[in-house]
Amino acid sequence: MPPASSSATTSDDSSMRDRGDACPGALRLHSADDGALARVRIPAGILTGRQARALADAAERLGDGRLDVTSRGNIQLRGLGDGCGGELAALLDGVGLLPAPRHERVRNIVASPLSGLDAAHRADGTGRTDVLPWAMSLDRFLCESETATELSGRFLFAFDDGHQDVAALGADVVVWARPDGQALIRIGDGPDALRVPAKDAARAALLAAEAFLAVSGNGATRAWRVRELVDPDHLFALSAPRFARRLAAAGIIVEQHGAAPAGPVSTPQPGIVGGTDDRSALSVAAPLGRLTSAQWRLLAAVATQHGADELRVTPWRGVVLPGLPTAGAPGVLSELAEGGLVTDTASPWWGVGACTGLPGCAKSLTDVRAEAAATAAAGHGGLPVYWSGCARRCGHPPGTAWVDVVAASDGYDVSGPGATGRRRVPTAAIADAVAAARAPSAPSAEIAPPAEIAPPAQR
């Protein structure tokens, strides 16, 4: 996604662009009103305690002392000073967060954060398959591929273990684990998926990206995402039968499966999640998607001292800490709550998100984070809500079951779930309007017929 202060177009129509992809990374910093911004890609969201502490060091020494969790499970550092790029790169490289500098912006890989942890996963093989090894294999393949450097910083891979969580994020390539140990793969959001052996899941995902690059165009008008392709010939080239031929030519056994998996979406909720009799995982969320370096260090300390020395950053602006002794998990969770993290769905911060807003973003019309915080403090719950400082709506959540609050010149535009409509609300009345829109039983008639909403920015 372009950050909130980026000048990048929000349209998915590549024909409207006049320049190449400027998505920021850890080496390509973006200039914002509050200083430079770096986005550190974390494939599958997996960090060691040492890597997490290095990110805290970077935020404290080079930035504003905070870490933003993005809707792709990556970490952003803001407020970076001029000329710090070299020091930041050296710090990240020293802990293995820059394994292939030319590829660092294309390592956009999400995976089900509870994979291998929840009760549905069992050692006898009858539960969900752990997809994290597939995701990490793809990362290695990407870093070894010269062709992959042509991908935009927005192209997204998703590995779903059956929770249907990351499959709902609108990824360009989706891989599902099947109960029989095989994998299903789909390019874009078409209806058909192909069945491949589990051992070939990661390689098939790379071949899917290469198939996209073969038809994505050239120069500034090159498509960045599969959904930008509109030419029937290009779409046909990525259809399941044609993709099956490409996989077969690469020696991958393919079985046409038909309909892609469907079912309820299950995302990590804050609290104690999954695990076995003696080991559990903790799930927490960052208030408004932002953590202080002290909170981040607390998470790293818990992971190292009590858990598996692993943090899993989630696309829902949270962190999962696996491997804690079940008996001590409640006490550790209380410690995290005291540190200001969201540890329970009853928290007023749960389900509330916001873009950067003023003063960090020049395009924002107001300080939406302050408004969101004030509304959250009032204790309103219900449907998730996302606050945006302008019509670009950077970083908004995927899906439709959330309330959209967008700053306008004379108040806010408030939309119900699915952006089915919106109405202009004065700033003085915004708290009550948001509370009404978030109520699950709120009648849709309370929201006026829709005006056109600008297309969302990439996250």
XYZ file of C-alpha atoms in Angstrom:
459
model
C 0.000 0.000 0.000
C 1.114 3.515 -0.473
C 1.350 5.083 2.947
C -1.222 7.648 3.921
C 0.880 10.530 2.641
C 1.908 8.885 -0.623
C 1.106 10.509 -3.935
C 0.426 7.142 -5.552
C -2.851 6.719 -7.337
C -5.507 4.728 -5.502
C -6.908 3.247 -8.672
C -6.359 -0.360 -9.619
C -6.452 0.597 -13.301
C -2.826 0.417 -14.447
C -3.638 2.425 -17.566
C -4.086 5.523 -15.364
C -0.539 5.426 -13.960
C 2.252 7.682 -15.099
C 5.056 6.030 -13.143
C 6.223 2.704 -11.806
C 5.503 1.135 -8.450
C 6.788 3.323 -5.614
C 5.659 1.111 -2.752
C 8.061 1.683 0.159
C 10.296 -0.965 1.636
C 13.125 -1.317 4.084
C 15.620 0.066 1.551
C 13.341 2.354 -0.453
C 12.145 4.816 2.189
C 9.134 7.064 1.730
C 9.115 10.724 2.718
C 6.118 11.651 4.901
C 5.260 14.720 6.955
C 6.563 13.084 10.121
C 9.835 11.941 8.560
C 10.835 8.979 6.425
C 8.870 5.723 6.505
C 10.213 2.190 6.117
C 8.148 -0.934 5.603
C 9.805 -4.164 6.694
C 8.321 -7.230 4.990
C 7.940 -10.213 7.311
C 6.996 -13.305 5.284
C 4.226 -15.240 7.051
C 4.628 -12.743 9.911
C 7.306 -14.892 11.571
C 9.941 -13.199 13.738
C 12.403 -14.473 16.316
C 12.809 -12.628 19.582
C 16.170 -11.300 18.393
C 14.643 -9.936 15.190
C 11.822 -8.314 17.138
C 14.270 -6.607 19.478
C 16.221 -5.326 16.477
C 13.049 -3.681 15.160
C 12.539 -2.033 18.544
C 16.140 -0.791 18.410
C 15.508 0.680 14.971
C 12.344 2.447 16.121
C 14.105 3.929 19.145
C 17.433 4.878 17.570
C 16.269 5.966 14.142
C 12.530 6.643 14.302
C 9.739 7.910 16.537
C 9.897 4.964 18.941
C 6.762 3.262 17.613
C 6.036 0.320 15.322
C 2.968 0.141 13.103
C 1.483 -3.265 12.297
C 0.079 -3.279 8.764
C -2.895 -5.162 7.339
C -0.455 -7.552 5.655
C 1.315 -8.467 8.867
C 4.347 -6.287 8.151
C 5.993 -3.646 10.337
C 6.360 0.054 9.516
C 8.826 2.425 11.124
C 7.959 6.120 10.967
C 9.676 9.361 11.833
C 13.007 8.154 10.468
C 15.682 10.803 10.187
C 17.478 11.904 7.049
C 20.400 9.741 6.051
C 19.513 6.787 8.280
C 18.939 4.352 5.407
C 22.356 2.741 5.591
C 22.229 2.238 9.343
C 18.719 0.801 9.122
C 19.740 -1.614 6.364
C 22.762 -2.796 8.346
C 20.664 -3.319 11.465
C 18.032 -5.357 9.596
C 20.611 -7.328 7.641
C 22.394 -8.262 10.850
C 19.348 -10.199 12.078
C 18.331 -11.785 8.782
C 15.531 -9.418 7.818
C 17.180 -8.518 4.477
C 18.129 -11.894 2.980
C 17.965 -10.621 -0.612
C 18.034 -6.809 -0.944
C 16.756 -6.800 -4.538
C 13.741 -8.847 -3.468
C 12.826 -7.246 -0.165
C 9.728 -5.426 -1.458
C 8.260 -8.533 -3.152
C 8.310 -10.762 -0.055
C 4.595 -10.173 0.515
C 3.474 -13.478 2.020
C 0.698 -13.969 4.562
C -0.172 -17.250 6.255
C -2.786 -18.402 8.757
C -1.226 -17.212 12.048
C -2.632 -20.101 14.087
C -1.354 -22.697 11.645
C 0.011 -25.675 13.547
C -1.201 -24.250 16.863
C -4.936 -24.614 17.236
C -6.864 -27.649 18.391
C -7.692 -28.670 14.820
C -4.019 -29.462 14.206
C -2.974 -32.878 15.466
C 0.235 -34.832 15.167
C -1.602 -37.839 13.730
C -2.206 -35.891 10.525
C -5.990 -35.765 10.846
C -6.097 -32.064 11.615
C -5.142 -28.985 9.611
C -1.820 -29.009 7.820
C 0.747 -26.480 9.011
C 1.216 -24.113 6.047
C 4.040 -22.065 7.537
C 6.744 -24.298 5.996
C 5.116 -23.732 2.606
C 5.200 -19.967 3.112
C 8.836 -19.984 4.154
C 9.749 -22.167 1.173
C 8.101 -19.665 -1.147
C 10.134 -16.885 0.445
C 13.327 -18.774 -0.381
C 12.137 -19.363 -3.943
C 11.294 -15.670 -4.365
C 14.696 -14.590 -3.105
C 16.385 -16.952 -5.566
C 14.301 -15.871 -8.560
C 15.525 -13.126 -10.869
C 12.090 -12.948 -12.474
C 10.428 -12.269 -9.116
C 12.168 -8.891 -8.842
C 9.684 -7.637 -11.449
C 6.741 -8.098 -9.084
C 5.292 -4.954 -7.574
C 5.457 -4.283 -3.864
C 1.710 -4.894 -3.753
C 1.498 -8.420 -5.219
C 0.339 -10.728 -2.417
C 0.625 -14.473 -1.698
C -1.587 -16.189 0.900
C -1.247 -19.648 2.498
C -4.450 -20.695 4.261
C -4.602 -23.767 6.510
C -8.402 -23.994 6.373
C -9.343 -21.098 8.648
C -10.283 -19.129 5.514
C -8.605 -16.191 7.242
C -5.844 -15.114 4.888
C -7.796 -16.470 1.911
C -10.219 -13.605 2.558
C -7.535 -10.932 2.136
C -7.813 -10.659 -1.645
C -4.393 -12.132 -2.410
C -3.150 -12.541 -5.970
C -2.154 -16.159 -5.360
C -3.948 -18.246 -2.726
C -2.835 -21.688 -1.550
C -5.059 -23.770 0.718
C -4.102 -26.837 2.706
C -6.409 -29.810 2.147
C -7.295 -32.287 4.902
C -5.709 -35.059 2.806
C -2.326 -33.347 2.920
C -2.474 -31.930 -0.591
C -2.793 -28.288 -1.589
C -5.153 -26.208 -3.709
C -3.901 -23.169 -5.595
C -5.729 -20.334 -7.334
C -4.592 -17.252 -9.246
C -6.699 -14.169 -8.541
C -10.284 -14.485 -7.378
C -11.569 -16.854 -10.034
C -13.865 -19.741 -9.113
C -11.474 -22.580 -9.923
C -8.508 -24.011 -8.038
C -6.017 -26.734 -8.892
C -4.914 -29.595 -6.648
C -1.156 -30.148 -6.335
C 1.046 -32.213 -4.005
C 1.881 -30.448 -0.763
C 5.594 -30.693 -1.482
C 5.058 -28.566 -4.600
C 2.799 -25.907 -3.055
C 5.484 -23.230 -2.735
C 6.957 -23.847 -6.183
C 3.466 -23.719 -7.701
C 2.912 -20.335 -6.042
C 6.105 -18.970 -7.609
C 5.058 -20.331 -11.014
C 1.710 -18.568 -10.573
C 3.502 -15.257 -10.031
C 5.693 -15.867 -13.074
C 2.586 -16.634 -15.143
C 1.148 -13.283 -14.043
C 4.337 -11.436 -14.955
C 4.257 -12.984 -18.419
C 0.989 -11.154 -19.188
C 1.144 -8.104 -16.905
C 2.463 -5.597 -19.443
C 5.429 -3.244 -19.445
C 6.545 0.108 -18.091
C 4.384 2.402 -15.988
C 1.177 0.749 -17.172
C 2.232 -2.733 -16.051
C -0.430 -4.345 -13.875
C 0.573 -4.591 -10.233
C -2.193 -6.990 -9.136
C -4.063 -9.809 -10.844
C -7.344 -7.950 -10.446
C -6.012 -5.155 -12.654
C -5.917 -7.456 -15.686
C -8.896 -6.798 -17.952
C -7.743 -8.126 -21.321
C -9.660 -11.383 -22.013
C -6.528 -12.949 -23.493
C -4.563 -12.211 -20.334
C -7.303 -13.620 -18.136
C -7.496 -16.719 -20.291
C -3.724 -17.160 -19.976
C -4.154 -17.321 -16.191
C -7.215 -19.585 -16.234
C -7.066 -22.888 -14.379
C -6.605 -25.059 -17.515
C -3.757 -22.897 -18.860
C -2.094 -22.652 -15.466
C -2.387 -26.430 -15.120
C -0.369 -26.813 -18.321
C 2.351 -24.546 -16.939
C 2.532 -26.562 -13.733
C 2.620 -29.851 -15.625
C 5.435 -28.555 -17.834
C 7.390 -27.854 -14.630
C 6.903 -31.435 -13.492
C 4.147 -30.775 -10.955
C 1.323 -33.313 -10.892
C -1.958 -31.432 -11.289
C -5.521 -32.451 -10.701
C -8.253 -30.003 -11.707
C -10.286 -29.543 -8.558
C -12.998 -27.086 -9.532
C -14.497 -24.713 -6.994
C -12.128 -23.008 -4.582
C -12.771 -23.697 -0.866
C -15.420 -21.667 0.887
C -16.616 -21.437 4.447
C -16.690 -19.208 7.517
C -13.685 -16.996 8.195
C -11.967 -17.618 11.518
C -9.363 -15.020 12.541
C -7.349 -14.950 15.788
C -9.244 -13.406 18.685
C -7.364 -11.822 21.589
C -6.718 -14.110 24.506
C -5.447 -17.661 24.959
C -5.779 -19.485 21.649
C -5.296 -23.088 20.639
C -2.499 -25.250 21.853
C -2.302 -28.586 23.637
C -2.651 -29.655 27.256
C 0.759 -28.313 28.216
C 1.408 -25.560 25.639
C -0.765 -22.675 24.466
C -0.525 -19.556 22.342
C -1.463 -15.998 23.234
C -3.077 -13.594 20.801
C -2.997 -9.834 21.335
C -3.812 -6.804 19.224
C -2.146 -3.402 18.931
C -4.385 -0.437 19.821
C -5.081 1.327 16.507
C -2.404 -0.903 14.978
C 0.453 0.906 16.685
C 2.841 -0.297 19.399
C 5.371 1.589 21.453
C 8.873 0.160 21.461
C 8.312 -0.751 25.132
C 5.212 -2.790 24.234
C 7.100 -4.441 21.387
C 9.984 -5.314 23.706
C 7.501 -6.781 26.181
C 6.163 -9.075 23.450
C 9.697 -10.093 22.474
C 10.572 -10.805 26.110
C 7.487 -12.992 26.568
C 8.292 -14.893 23.371
C 11.878 -15.541 24.449
C 11.396 -16.162 28.162
C 8.075 -18.017 28.197
C 7.319 -19.155 24.655
C 8.908 -20.624 21.551
C 11.061 -17.526 20.879
C 8.680 -16.686 18.055
C 6.300 -13.827 17.283
C 3.681 -14.163 14.548
C 2.568 -10.761 13.294
C -0.969 -10.991 11.916
C -2.762 -9.106 9.117
C -5.306 -8.046 11.759
C -2.741 -5.824 13.426
C -1.985 -8.282 16.156
C 0.677 -10.687 17.363
C 0.437 -14.381 18.249
C 2.963 -15.805 20.721
C 3.146 -19.635 20.511
C 4.600 -22.224 22.851
C 3.779 -20.861 26.305
C 3.166 -23.271 29.191
C -0.619 -23.550 29.449
C -0.617 -23.253 33.229
C 1.157 -19.890 33.166
C -0.606 -18.420 30.135
C -3.299 -16.480 32.058
C -0.695 -14.694 34.145
C 1.361 -13.723 31.118
C -1.777 -12.505 29.359
C -2.517 -10.260 32.348
C 1.004 -8.861 32.114
C 0.433 -8.007 28.446
C -2.875 -6.329 29.308
C -1.120 -4.207 31.921
C 1.316 -3.218 29.178
C -1.534 -1.693 27.166
C -2.105 -4.486 24.639
C -5.570 -5.675 23.623
C -6.038 -9.077 25.255
C -9.834 -9.433 25.300
C -12.675 -8.781 22.858
C -14.334 -6.685 25.576
C -11.606 -4.056 25.186
C -12.912 -0.796 23.686
C -9.880 -0.875 21.371
C -10.892 -4.196 19.833
C -12.109 -3.742 16.275
C -11.050 -0.096 16.011
C -8.515 0.894 13.341
C -7.273 4.103 11.769
C -4.848 5.380 9.170
C -1.948 7.653 10.116
C -3.883 10.903 9.735
C -2.533 14.282 10.768
C 0.164 15.274 11.564
C 2.001 12.433 9.817
C 0.086 12.556 6.544
C -0.186 15.648 4.371
C -3.277 14.321 2.581
C -5.280 13.717 5.745
C -7.960 16.255 6.611
C -7.813 15.689 10.357
C -6.233 13.784 13.236
C -8.389 10.687 12.830
C -6.387 8.674 15.343
C -7.272 11.140 18.094
C -10.941 10.991 17.097
C -10.860 7.191 16.934
C -9.179 7.024 20.352
C -11.762 9.334 21.895
C -14.597 7.247 20.476
C -12.973 3.999 21.598
C -12.540 5.384 25.102
C -16.309 5.879 25.234
C -16.602 2.106 25.112
C -18.604 1.653 21.938
C -18.436 -1.911 20.603
C -20.099 -3.981 17.901
C -18.919 -4.189 14.310
C -15.301 -3.269 13.476
C -14.744 0.338 12.441
C -11.970 1.941 10.426
C -11.190 5.677 10.417
C -9.596 7.290 7.362
C -8.235 10.812 7.064
C -9.148 11.110 3.374
C -10.929 9.248 0.577
C -7.819 7.180 -0.159
C -8.710 5.067 2.919
C -5.183 3.688 3.239
C -4.842 0.524 5.277
C -8.527 -0.261 5.539
C -9.416 -3.862 6.408
C -10.453 -6.399 3.774
C -13.937 -7.784 3.480
C -17.234 -5.994 4.008
C -18.392 -6.448 7.598
C -17.035 -3.217 9.025
C -17.990 0.435 9.382
C -16.188 2.969 7.206
C -15.542 6.451 8.660
C -13.899 8.862 6.212
C -12.942 12.450 7.050
C -14.531 15.157 4.912
C -14.150 18.921 4.773
C -17.156 19.434 7.045
C -17.281 16.309 9.180
C -17.156 12.600 8.385
C -18.772 10.245 5.893
C -20.055 7.182 7.738
C -20.855 3.990 5.793
C -22.412 0.798 7.034
C -21.012 -2.685 6.401
C -20.002 -3.242 2.815
C -20.059 0.497 2.050
C -23.734 0.067 1.118
C -24.357 3.724 1.766
C -23.003 6.740 3.562
C -24.101 9.939 5.214
C -22.312 13.114 6.211
C -22.041 13.545 9.977
C -20.806 16.701 11.766
C -17.713 16.147 13.871
C -19.609 16.992 17.048
C -21.986 14.083 16.448
C -19.505 11.526 15.143
C -19.250 9.420 18.326
C -22.984 8.698 18.413
C -23.107 8.103 14.651
C -20.284 5.574 14.779
C -21.834 3.790 17.760
C -25.135 3.495 15.887
C -23.452 2.216 12.724
C -21.430 -0.371 14.670
C -24.498 -1.828 16.375
C -25.146 -5.193 14.619
C -28.885 -4.576 14.672
C -28.647 -1.047 13.258
C -31.188 -0.714 10.411
C -29.569 -0.015 7.083
C -32.188 2.655 6.462
C -30.330 4.906 8.894
C -27.639 5.309 6.262
C -28.455 7.383 3.205
C -28.096 6.122 -0.388
C -24.449 5.778 -1.362
C -22.355 8.408 -3.018
C -19.346 7.216 -4.986
C -16.482 6.196 -2.730
C -12.907 6.451 -3.957
C -11.281 3.082 -4.617
C -9.220 1.841 -1.667
C -5.463 2.256 -1.512
C -3.392 -0.898 -1.374
C -2.423 -1.946 2.105
